[in-house]
Short mmCIF file of C-alpha atoms in Angstrom, two decimals:
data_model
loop_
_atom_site.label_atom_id
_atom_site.label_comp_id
_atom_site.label_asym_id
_atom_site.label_seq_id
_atom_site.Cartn_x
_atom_site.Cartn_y
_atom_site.Cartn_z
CA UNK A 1 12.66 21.21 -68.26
CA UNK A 2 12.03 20.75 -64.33
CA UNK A 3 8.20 20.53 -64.87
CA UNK A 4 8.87 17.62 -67.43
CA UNK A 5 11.32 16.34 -65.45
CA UNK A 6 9.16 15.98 -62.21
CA UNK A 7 6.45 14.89 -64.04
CA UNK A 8 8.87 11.72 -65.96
CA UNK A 9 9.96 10.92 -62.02
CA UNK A 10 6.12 10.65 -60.61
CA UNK A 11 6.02 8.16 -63.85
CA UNK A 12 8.83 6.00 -63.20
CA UNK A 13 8.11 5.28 -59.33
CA UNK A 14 4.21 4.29 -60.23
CA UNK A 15 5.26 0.82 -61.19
CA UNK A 16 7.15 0.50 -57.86
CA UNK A 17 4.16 2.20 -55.73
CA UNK A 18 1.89 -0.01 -57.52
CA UNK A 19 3.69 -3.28 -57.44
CA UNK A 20 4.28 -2.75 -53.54
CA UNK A 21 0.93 -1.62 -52.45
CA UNK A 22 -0.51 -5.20 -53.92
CA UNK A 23 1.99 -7.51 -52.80
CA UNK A 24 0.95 -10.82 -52.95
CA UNK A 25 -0.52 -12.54 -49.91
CA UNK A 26 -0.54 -16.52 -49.66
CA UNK A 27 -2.31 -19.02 -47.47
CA UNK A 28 -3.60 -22.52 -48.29
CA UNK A 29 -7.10 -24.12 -47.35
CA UNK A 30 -7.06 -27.63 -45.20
CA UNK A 31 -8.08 -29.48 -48.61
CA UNK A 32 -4.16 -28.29 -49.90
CA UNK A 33 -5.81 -25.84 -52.14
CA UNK A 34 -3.76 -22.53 -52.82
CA UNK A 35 -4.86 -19.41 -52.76
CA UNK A 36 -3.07 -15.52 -53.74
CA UNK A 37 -4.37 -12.90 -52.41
CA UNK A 38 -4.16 -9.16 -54.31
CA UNK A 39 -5.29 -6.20 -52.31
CA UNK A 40 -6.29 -3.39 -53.89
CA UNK A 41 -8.62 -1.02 -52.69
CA UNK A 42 -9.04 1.21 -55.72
CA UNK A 43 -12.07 0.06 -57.29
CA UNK A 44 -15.17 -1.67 -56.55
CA UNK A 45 -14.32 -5.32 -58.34
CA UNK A 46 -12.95 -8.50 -57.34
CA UNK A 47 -10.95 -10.64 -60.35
CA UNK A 48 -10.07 -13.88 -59.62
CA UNK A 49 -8.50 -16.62 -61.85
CA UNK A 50 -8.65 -20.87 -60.71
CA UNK A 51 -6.13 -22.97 -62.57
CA UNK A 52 -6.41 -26.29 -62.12
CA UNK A 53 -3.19 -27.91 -63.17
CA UNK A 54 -3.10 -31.20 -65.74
CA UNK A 55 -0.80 -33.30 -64.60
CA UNK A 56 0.93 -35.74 -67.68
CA UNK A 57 -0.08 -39.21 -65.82
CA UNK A 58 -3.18 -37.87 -67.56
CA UNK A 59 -1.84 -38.28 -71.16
CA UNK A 60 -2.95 -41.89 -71.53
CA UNK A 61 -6.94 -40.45 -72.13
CA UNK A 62 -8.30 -40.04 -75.15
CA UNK A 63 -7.06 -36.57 -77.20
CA UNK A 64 -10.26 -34.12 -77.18
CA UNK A 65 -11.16 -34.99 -73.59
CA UNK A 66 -9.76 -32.28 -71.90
CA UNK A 67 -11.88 -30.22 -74.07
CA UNK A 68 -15.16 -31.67 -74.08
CA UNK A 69 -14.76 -32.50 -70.11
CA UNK A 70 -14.67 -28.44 -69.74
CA UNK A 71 -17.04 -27.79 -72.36
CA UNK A 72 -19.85 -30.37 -70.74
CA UNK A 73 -18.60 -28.79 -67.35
CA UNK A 74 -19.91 -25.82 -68.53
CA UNK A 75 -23.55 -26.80 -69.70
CA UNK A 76 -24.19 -28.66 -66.43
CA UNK A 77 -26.29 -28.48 -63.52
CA UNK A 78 -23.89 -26.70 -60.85
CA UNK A 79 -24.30 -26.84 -56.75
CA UNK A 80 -27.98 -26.59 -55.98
CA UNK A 81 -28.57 -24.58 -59.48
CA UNK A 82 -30.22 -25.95 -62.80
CA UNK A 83 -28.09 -24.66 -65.83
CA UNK A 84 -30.39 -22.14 -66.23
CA UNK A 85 -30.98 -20.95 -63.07
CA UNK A 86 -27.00 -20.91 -62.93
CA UNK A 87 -26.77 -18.59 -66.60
CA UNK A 88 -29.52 -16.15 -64.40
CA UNK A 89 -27.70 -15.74 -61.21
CA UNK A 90 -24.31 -14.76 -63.50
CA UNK A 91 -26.66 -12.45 -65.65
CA UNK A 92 -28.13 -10.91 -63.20
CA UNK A 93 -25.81 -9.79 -61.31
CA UNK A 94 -22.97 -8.92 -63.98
CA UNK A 95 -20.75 -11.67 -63.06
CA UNK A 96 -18.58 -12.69 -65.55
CA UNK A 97 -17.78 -16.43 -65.99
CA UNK A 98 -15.07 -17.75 -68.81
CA UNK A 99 -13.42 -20.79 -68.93
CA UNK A 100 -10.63 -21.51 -70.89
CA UNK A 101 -8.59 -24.65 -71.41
CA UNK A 102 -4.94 -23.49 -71.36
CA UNK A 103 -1.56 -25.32 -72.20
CA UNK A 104 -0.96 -25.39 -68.20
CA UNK A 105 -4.65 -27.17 -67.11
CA UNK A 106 -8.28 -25.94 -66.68
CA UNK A 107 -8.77 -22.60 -66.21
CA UNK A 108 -11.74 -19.82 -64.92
CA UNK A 109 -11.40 -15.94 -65.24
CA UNK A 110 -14.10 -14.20 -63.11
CA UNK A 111 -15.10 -10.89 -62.81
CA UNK A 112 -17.77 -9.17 -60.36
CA UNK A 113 -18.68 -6.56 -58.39
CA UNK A 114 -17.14 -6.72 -55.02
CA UNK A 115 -21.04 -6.48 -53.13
CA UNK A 116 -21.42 -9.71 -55.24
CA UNK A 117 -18.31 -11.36 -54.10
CA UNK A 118 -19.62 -14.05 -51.91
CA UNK A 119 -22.14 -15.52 -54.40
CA UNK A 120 -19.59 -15.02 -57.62
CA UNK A 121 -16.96 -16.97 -55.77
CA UNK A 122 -19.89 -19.54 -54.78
CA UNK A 123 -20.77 -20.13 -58.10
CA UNK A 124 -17.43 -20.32 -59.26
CA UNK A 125 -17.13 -22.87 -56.79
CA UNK A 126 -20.47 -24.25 -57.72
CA UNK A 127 -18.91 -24.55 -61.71
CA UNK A 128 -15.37 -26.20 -60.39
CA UNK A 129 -16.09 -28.90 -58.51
CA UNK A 130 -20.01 -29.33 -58.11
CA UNK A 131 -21.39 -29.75 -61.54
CA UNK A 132 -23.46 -32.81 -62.54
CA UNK A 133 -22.02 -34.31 -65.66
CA UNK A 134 -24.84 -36.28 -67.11
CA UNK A 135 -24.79 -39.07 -70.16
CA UNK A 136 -26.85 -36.45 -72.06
CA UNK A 137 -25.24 -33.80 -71.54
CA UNK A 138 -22.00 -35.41 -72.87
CA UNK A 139 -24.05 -37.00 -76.19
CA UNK A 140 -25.23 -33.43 -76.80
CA UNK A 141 -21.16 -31.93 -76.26
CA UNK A 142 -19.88 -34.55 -78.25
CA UNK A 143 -22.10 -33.92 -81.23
CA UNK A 144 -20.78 -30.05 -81.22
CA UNK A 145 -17.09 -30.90 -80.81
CA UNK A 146 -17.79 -32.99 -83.59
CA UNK A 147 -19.19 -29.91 -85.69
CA UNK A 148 -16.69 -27.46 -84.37
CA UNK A 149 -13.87 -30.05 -85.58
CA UNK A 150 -15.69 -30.40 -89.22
CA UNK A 151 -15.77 -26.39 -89.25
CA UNK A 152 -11.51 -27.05 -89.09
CA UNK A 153 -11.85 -27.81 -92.83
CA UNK A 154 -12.95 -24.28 -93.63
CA UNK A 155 -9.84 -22.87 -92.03
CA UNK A 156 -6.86 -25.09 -92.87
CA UNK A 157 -4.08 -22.61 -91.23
CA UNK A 158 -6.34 -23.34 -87.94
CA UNK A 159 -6.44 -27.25 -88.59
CA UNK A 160 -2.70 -27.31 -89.58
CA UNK A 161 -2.08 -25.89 -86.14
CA UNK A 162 -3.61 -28.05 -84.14
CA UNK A 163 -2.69 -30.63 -85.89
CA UNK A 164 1.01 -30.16 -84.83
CA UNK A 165 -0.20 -28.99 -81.38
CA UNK A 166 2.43 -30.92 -79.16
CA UNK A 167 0.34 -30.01 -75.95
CA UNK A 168 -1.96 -33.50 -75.41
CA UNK A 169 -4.89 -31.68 -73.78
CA UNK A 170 -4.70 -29.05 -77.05
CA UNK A 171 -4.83 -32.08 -79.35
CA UNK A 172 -7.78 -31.78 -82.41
CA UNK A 173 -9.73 -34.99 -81.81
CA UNK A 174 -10.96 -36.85 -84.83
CA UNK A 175 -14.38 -38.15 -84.98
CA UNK A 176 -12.95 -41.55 -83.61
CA UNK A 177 -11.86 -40.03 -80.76
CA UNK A 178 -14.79 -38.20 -79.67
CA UNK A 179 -16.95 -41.34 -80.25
CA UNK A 180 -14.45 -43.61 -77.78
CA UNK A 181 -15.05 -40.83 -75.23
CA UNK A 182 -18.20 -41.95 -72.71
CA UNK A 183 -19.48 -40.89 -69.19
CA UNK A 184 -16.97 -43.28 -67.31
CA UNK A 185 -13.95 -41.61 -69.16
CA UNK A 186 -15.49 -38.62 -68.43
CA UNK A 187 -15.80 -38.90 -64.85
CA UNK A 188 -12.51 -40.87 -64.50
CA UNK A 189 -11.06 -37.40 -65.43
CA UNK A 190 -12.71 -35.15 -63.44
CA UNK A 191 -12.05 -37.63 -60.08
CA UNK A 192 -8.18 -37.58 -60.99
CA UNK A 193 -7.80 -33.85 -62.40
CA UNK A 194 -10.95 -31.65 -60.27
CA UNK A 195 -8.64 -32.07 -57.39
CA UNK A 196 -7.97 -29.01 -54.61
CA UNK A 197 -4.14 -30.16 -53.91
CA UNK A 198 -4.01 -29.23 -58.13
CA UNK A 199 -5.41 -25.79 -57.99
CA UNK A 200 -4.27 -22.19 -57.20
CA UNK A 201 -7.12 -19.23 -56.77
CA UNK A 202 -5.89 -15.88 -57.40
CA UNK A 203 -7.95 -12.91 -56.11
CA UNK A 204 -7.52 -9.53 -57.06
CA UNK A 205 -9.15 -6.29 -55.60
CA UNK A 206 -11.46 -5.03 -52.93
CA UNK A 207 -10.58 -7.84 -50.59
CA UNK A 208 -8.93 -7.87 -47.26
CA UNK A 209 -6.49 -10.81 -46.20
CA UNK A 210 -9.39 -12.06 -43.22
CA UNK A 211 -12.09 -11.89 -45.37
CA UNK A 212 -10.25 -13.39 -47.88
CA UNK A 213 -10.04 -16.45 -46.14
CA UNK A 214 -13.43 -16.33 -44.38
CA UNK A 215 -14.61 -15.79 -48.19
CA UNK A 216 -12.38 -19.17 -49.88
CA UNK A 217 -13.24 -21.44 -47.02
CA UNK A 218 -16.79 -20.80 -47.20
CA UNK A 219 -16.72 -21.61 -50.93
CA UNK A 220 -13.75 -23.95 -51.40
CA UNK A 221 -13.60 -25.73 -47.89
CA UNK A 222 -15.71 -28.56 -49.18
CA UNK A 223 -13.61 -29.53 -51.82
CA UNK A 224 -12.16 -33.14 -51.25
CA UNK A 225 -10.20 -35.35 -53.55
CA UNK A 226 -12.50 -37.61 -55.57
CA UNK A 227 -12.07 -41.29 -55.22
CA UNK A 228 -11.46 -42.62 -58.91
CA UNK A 229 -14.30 -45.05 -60.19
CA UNK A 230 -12.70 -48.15 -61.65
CA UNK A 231 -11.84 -48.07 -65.38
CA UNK A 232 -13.42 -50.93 -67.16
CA UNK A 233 -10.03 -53.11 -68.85
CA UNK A 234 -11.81 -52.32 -72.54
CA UNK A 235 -11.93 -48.29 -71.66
CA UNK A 236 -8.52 -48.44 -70.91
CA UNK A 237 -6.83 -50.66 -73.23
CA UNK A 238 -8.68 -48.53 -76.37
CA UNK A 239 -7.00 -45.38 -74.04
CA UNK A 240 -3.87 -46.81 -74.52
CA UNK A 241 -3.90 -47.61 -78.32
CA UNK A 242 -5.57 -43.88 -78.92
CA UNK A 243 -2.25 -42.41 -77.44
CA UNK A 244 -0.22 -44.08 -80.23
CA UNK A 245 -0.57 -41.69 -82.64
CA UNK A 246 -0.26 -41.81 -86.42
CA UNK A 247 2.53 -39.34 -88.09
CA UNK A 248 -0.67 -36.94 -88.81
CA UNK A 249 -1.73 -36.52 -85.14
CA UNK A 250 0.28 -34.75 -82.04
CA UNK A 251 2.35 -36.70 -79.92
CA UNK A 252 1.75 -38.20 -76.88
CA UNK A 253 4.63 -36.38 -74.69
CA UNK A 254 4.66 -32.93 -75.36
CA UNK A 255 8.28 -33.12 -73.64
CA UNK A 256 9.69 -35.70 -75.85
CA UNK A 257 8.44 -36.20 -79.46
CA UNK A 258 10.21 -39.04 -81.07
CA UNK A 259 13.00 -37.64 -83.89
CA UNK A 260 11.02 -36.90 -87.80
CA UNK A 261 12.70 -39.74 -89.66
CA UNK A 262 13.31 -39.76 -93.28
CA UNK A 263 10.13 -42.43 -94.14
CA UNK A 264 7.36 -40.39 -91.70
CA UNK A 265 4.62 -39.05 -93.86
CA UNK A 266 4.83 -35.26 -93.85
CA UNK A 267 1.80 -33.80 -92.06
CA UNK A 268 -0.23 -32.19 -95.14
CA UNK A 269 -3.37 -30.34 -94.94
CA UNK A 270 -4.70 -29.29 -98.29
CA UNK A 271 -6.86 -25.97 -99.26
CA UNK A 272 -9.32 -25.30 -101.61
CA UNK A 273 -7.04 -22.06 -102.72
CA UNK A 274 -3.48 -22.36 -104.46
CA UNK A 275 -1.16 -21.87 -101.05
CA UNK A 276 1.82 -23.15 -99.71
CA UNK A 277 2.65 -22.66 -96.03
CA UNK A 278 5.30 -24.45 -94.14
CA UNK A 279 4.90 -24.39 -90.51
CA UNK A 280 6.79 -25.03 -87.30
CA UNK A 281 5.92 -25.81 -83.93
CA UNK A 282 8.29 -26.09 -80.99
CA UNK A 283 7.33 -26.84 -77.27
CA UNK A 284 8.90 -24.92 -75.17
CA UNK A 285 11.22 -27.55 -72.83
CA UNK A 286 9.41 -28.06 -69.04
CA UNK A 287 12.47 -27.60 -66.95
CA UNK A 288 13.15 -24.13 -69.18
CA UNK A 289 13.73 -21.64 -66.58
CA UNK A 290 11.09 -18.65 -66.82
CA UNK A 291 14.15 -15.67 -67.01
CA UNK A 292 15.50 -17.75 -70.21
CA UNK A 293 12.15 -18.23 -71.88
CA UNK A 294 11.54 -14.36 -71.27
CA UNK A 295 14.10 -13.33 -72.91
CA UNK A 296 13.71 -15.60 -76.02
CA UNK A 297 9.72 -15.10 -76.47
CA UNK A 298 11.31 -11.19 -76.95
CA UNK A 299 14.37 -12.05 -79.16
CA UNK A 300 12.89 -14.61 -81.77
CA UNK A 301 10.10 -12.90 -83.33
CA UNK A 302 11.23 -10.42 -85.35
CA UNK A 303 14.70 -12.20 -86.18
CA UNK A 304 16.22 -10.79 -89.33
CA UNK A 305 17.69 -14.14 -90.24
CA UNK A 306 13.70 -15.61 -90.54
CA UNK A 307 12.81 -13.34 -93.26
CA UNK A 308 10.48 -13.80 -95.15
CA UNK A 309 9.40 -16.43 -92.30
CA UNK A 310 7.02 -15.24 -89.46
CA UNK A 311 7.58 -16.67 -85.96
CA UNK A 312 5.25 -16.00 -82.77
CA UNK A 313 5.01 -17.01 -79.84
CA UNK A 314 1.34 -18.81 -78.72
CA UNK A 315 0.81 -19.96 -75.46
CA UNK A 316 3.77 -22.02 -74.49
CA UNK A 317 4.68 -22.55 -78.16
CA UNK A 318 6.88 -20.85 -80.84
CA UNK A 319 5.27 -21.13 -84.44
CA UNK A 320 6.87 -20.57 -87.33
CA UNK A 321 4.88 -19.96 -90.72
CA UNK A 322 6.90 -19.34 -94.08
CA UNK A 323 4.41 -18.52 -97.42
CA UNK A 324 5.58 -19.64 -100.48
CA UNK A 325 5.48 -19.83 -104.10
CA UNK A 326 2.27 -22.37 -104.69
CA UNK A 327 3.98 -23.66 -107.40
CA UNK A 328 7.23 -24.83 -105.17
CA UNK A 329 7.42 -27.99 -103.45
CA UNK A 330 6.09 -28.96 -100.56
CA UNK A 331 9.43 -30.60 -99.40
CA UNK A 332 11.59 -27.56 -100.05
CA UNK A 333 8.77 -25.05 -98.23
CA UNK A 334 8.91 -27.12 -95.21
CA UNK A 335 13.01 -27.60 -95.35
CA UNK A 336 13.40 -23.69 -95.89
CA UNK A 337 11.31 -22.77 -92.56
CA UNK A 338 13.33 -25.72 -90.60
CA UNK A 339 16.70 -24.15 -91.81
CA UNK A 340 16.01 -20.78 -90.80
CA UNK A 341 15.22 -21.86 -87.34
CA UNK A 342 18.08 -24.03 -87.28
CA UNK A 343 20.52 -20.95 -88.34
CA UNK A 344 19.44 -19.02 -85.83
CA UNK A 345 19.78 -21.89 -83.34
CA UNK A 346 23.69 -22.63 -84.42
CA UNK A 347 24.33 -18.95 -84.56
CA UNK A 348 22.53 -17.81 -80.89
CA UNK A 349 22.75 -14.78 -80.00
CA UNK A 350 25.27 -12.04 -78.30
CA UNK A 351 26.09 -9.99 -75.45
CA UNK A 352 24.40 -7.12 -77.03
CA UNK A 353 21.00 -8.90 -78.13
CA UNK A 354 20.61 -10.21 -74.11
CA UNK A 355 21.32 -6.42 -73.13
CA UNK A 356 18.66 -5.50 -75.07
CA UNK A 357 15.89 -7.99 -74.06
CA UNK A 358 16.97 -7.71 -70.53
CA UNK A 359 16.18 -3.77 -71.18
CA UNK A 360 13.01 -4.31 -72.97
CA UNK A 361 11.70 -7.00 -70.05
CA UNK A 362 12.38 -4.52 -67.85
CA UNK A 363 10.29 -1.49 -69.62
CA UNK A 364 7.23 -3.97 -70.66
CA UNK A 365 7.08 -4.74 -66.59
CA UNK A 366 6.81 -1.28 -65.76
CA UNK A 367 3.62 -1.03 -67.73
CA UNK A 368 2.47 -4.88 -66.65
CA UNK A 369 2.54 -4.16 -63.01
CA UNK A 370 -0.19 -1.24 -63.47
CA UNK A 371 -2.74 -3.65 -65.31
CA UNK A 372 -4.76 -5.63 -63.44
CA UNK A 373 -5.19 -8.95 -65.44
CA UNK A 374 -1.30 -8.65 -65.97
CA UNK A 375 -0.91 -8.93 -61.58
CA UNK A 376 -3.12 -11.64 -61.97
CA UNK A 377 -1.39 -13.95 -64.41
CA UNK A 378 1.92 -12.79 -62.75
CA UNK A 379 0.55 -14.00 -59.35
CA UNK A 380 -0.92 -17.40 -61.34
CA UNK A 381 3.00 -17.81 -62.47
CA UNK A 382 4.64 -16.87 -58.61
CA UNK A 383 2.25 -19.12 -57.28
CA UNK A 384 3.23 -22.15 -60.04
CA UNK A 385 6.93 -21.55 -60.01
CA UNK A 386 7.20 -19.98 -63.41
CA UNK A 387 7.58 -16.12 -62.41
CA UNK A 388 10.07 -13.93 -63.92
CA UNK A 389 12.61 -12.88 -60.95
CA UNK A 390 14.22 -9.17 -61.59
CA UNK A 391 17.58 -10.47 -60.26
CA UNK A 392 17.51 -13.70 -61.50
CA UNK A 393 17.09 -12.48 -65.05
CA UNK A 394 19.44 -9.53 -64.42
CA UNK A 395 22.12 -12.01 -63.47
CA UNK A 396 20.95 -14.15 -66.77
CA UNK A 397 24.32 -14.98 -68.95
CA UNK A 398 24.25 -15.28 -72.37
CA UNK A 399 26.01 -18.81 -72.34
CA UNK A 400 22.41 -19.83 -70.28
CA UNK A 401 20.28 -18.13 -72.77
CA UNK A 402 21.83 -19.70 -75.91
CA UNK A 403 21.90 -23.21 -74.17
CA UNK A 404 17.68 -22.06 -73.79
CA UNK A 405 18.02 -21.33 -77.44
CA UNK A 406 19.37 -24.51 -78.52
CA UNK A 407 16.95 -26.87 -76.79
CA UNK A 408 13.67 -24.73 -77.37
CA UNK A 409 14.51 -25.40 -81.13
CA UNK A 410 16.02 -28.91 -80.81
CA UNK A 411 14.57 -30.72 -84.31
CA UNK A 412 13.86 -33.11 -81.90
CA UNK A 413 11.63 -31.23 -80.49
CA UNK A 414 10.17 -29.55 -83.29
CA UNK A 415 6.82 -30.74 -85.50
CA UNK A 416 6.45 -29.12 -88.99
CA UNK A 417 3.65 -29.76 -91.82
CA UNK A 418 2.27 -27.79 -94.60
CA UNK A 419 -0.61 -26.64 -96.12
CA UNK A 420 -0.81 -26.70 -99.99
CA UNK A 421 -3.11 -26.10 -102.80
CA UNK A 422 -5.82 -28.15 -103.64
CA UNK A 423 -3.44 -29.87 -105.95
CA UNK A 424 0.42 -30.14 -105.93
CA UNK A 425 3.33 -32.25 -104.25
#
């Protein structure tokens, strides 16, 4: 038993050896942009993630431009590179390149050798802040947003979701929104959202803290605050009516949806197959804090009292699907996934179910801190004021996590719809 027990001791202090060797060094460039620094040494790569937070003064733009401002970001002319000269430096030298527009803003995972470093963070750069968003460019975006929302009808579980996506930038734009878009919208956003006081750079490997910063200011130092171009009165008054949005489209305020009331049209997407699927969507609340949220994302799914309802967590969202009969009502599906929710929320939960998550955080971290994507987004969250502190959530009580409970699943809070049969209530 010695031999095993050794070996289960070398185990448990690699998480701790690990987590301490790459602590997390900060700085900040002039321009106010933020930067974390992980230092590790082991392998020949540098990761690095820019997130580029969305502030909600942005909410009065049209829904979908979020998207297609990233998507025709990323089919632009970048720096002193053509598009395709751009696609061939990245190919060439292995770099890989992926944006992703997140519930917390813009976002860019890259990945490259470290002998490439200087020109992957360059062209990362280069993609950021220094592409050349043309008028045809965003004609030829538009028309595939367009197409990739049409392709929605041949997944209606996909187009229910995002139709009760509470997250503005996450909205599904309809064709009328895409066509209000144009190219002053479009750079109106970028001057008021491509901004370095916004964004926080986290590297991760074969870096060291000097040429770390020798390495950002080179390729960030130039990035200034864009002065807005005016908005033309028409652009902005047709913003403000597109954020008024009809029962069947997300609200405007992810952080305060209006109350359902009895005479709001139920959000119903139809499929060409007999189906009935109520679903739930609930925001989680801004001012959460991260210990509380934790712990919930771990204790809801998987609730006995949901069965036979399925609940996830996605992004900064719990969703809540319940099948049922196809021959039920559509009223009485949607009604029997809000109750269980709401029974869970009345009942909370006890001293013994908060042991347990606090347990299970704890194990799940062990094996976190030795992946290196994981130290990134943990760095992303430090750095943004959402980590999860050991002591903080150690010290959690249960009257704090039920109170989390309660609002996370406020009705108030909460947008539900259904998808149904081609035919049917």
């Amino acid at each position: 038993m010695r031999p095993l027990a050794a070996l289960a001791a070398i185990i448990l202090t690699l998480p701790g050896q690990a987590q301490t060797s790459i602590r997390p060094q900060a700085f900040s460039l002039p321009n106010g942009m933020r930067v974390v620094l992980l230092e590790d040494h082991e392998r020949p790569l540098v990761r690095a993630r820019l997130n580029v937070l969305l502030s909600r003064d942005l909410e009065t733009v049209h829904p979908g431009l979020a998207a297609l401002a990233l998507r025709v970001l990323g089919h632009s002319d970048a720096g002193a590179f053509s598009l395709d000269e751009f696609e061939q430096l990245l190919a060439g030298a292995g770099i890989e390149l992926v944006p992703a527009l997140r519930a917390d803003g813009l976002s860019w995972s890259l990945l490259a050798r470290s002998r490439d470093q200087d020109l992957a963070l360059g062209l990362l750069a280069d993609r950021a802040f220094r592409s050349v968003a043309t008028s045809l460019t965003l004609e030829t975006d538009r028309l595939a947003s367009w197409r990739e929302t049409e392709r929605l009808e041949a997944s209606p579980r996909a187009k229910l979701r995002l139709l009760l996506e509470p997250d503005w930038t996450l909205q599904i734009p309809t064709l009328d929104h895409l066509s209000a878009i144009n190219h002053p919208d479009l750079l109106a956003f970028y001057a008021r959202a491509l901004r370095p006081d916004r964004a926080v750079l986290v590297l991760q490997g074969d870096l060291g803290l000097e040429q770390a910063k020798r390495l950002v200011l080179l390729s960030f130092g130039t990035w200034t605050v864009q002065a807005q171009p005016p908005v033309p009165a028409t652009t902005e008054a047709a913003a403000q009516a597109t954020v008024q949005p009809a029962a069947s489209s997300a609200p405007a305020a992810a952080s305060a949806p209006a109350p359902a009331t009895p005479q709001a049209p139920r959000i119903l997407v139809r499929s060409p197959r007999p189906a009935l699927l109520a679903m739930a969507v609930a925001a989680q609340p801004e001012d959460l804090d991260p210990e509380s949220a934790a712990l919930l994302a771990l204790l809801l799914p998987g609730d006995p009292a949901l069965a036979p309802a399925q609940l996830r967590l996605e992004g900064l969202d719990l969703v809540g699907e319940l099948e049922a009969d196809p021959s039920g009502s559509a009223a009485s599906a949607e009604t029997s996934m809000v109750e269980r929710l709401q029974a869970i929320r009345q009942r909370g939960f006890t001293e013994t179910d908060l042991r347990r998550a606090q347990a299970a955080w704890s194990e799940s971290r062990a094996l976190i801190t030795l992946h290196p994507e994981a130290q990134v987004r943990e760095a992303l969250a430090e750095a943004r004021g959402r980590s999860v502190s050991p002591t903080r959530l150690d010290a959690l009580t249960l009257e704090t996590l039920n109170q989390g409970l309660r609002r996370w699943l406020d009705p108030a809070r909460m947008r539900t719809g259904v998808l149904a049969g081609p035919v049917g209530p």
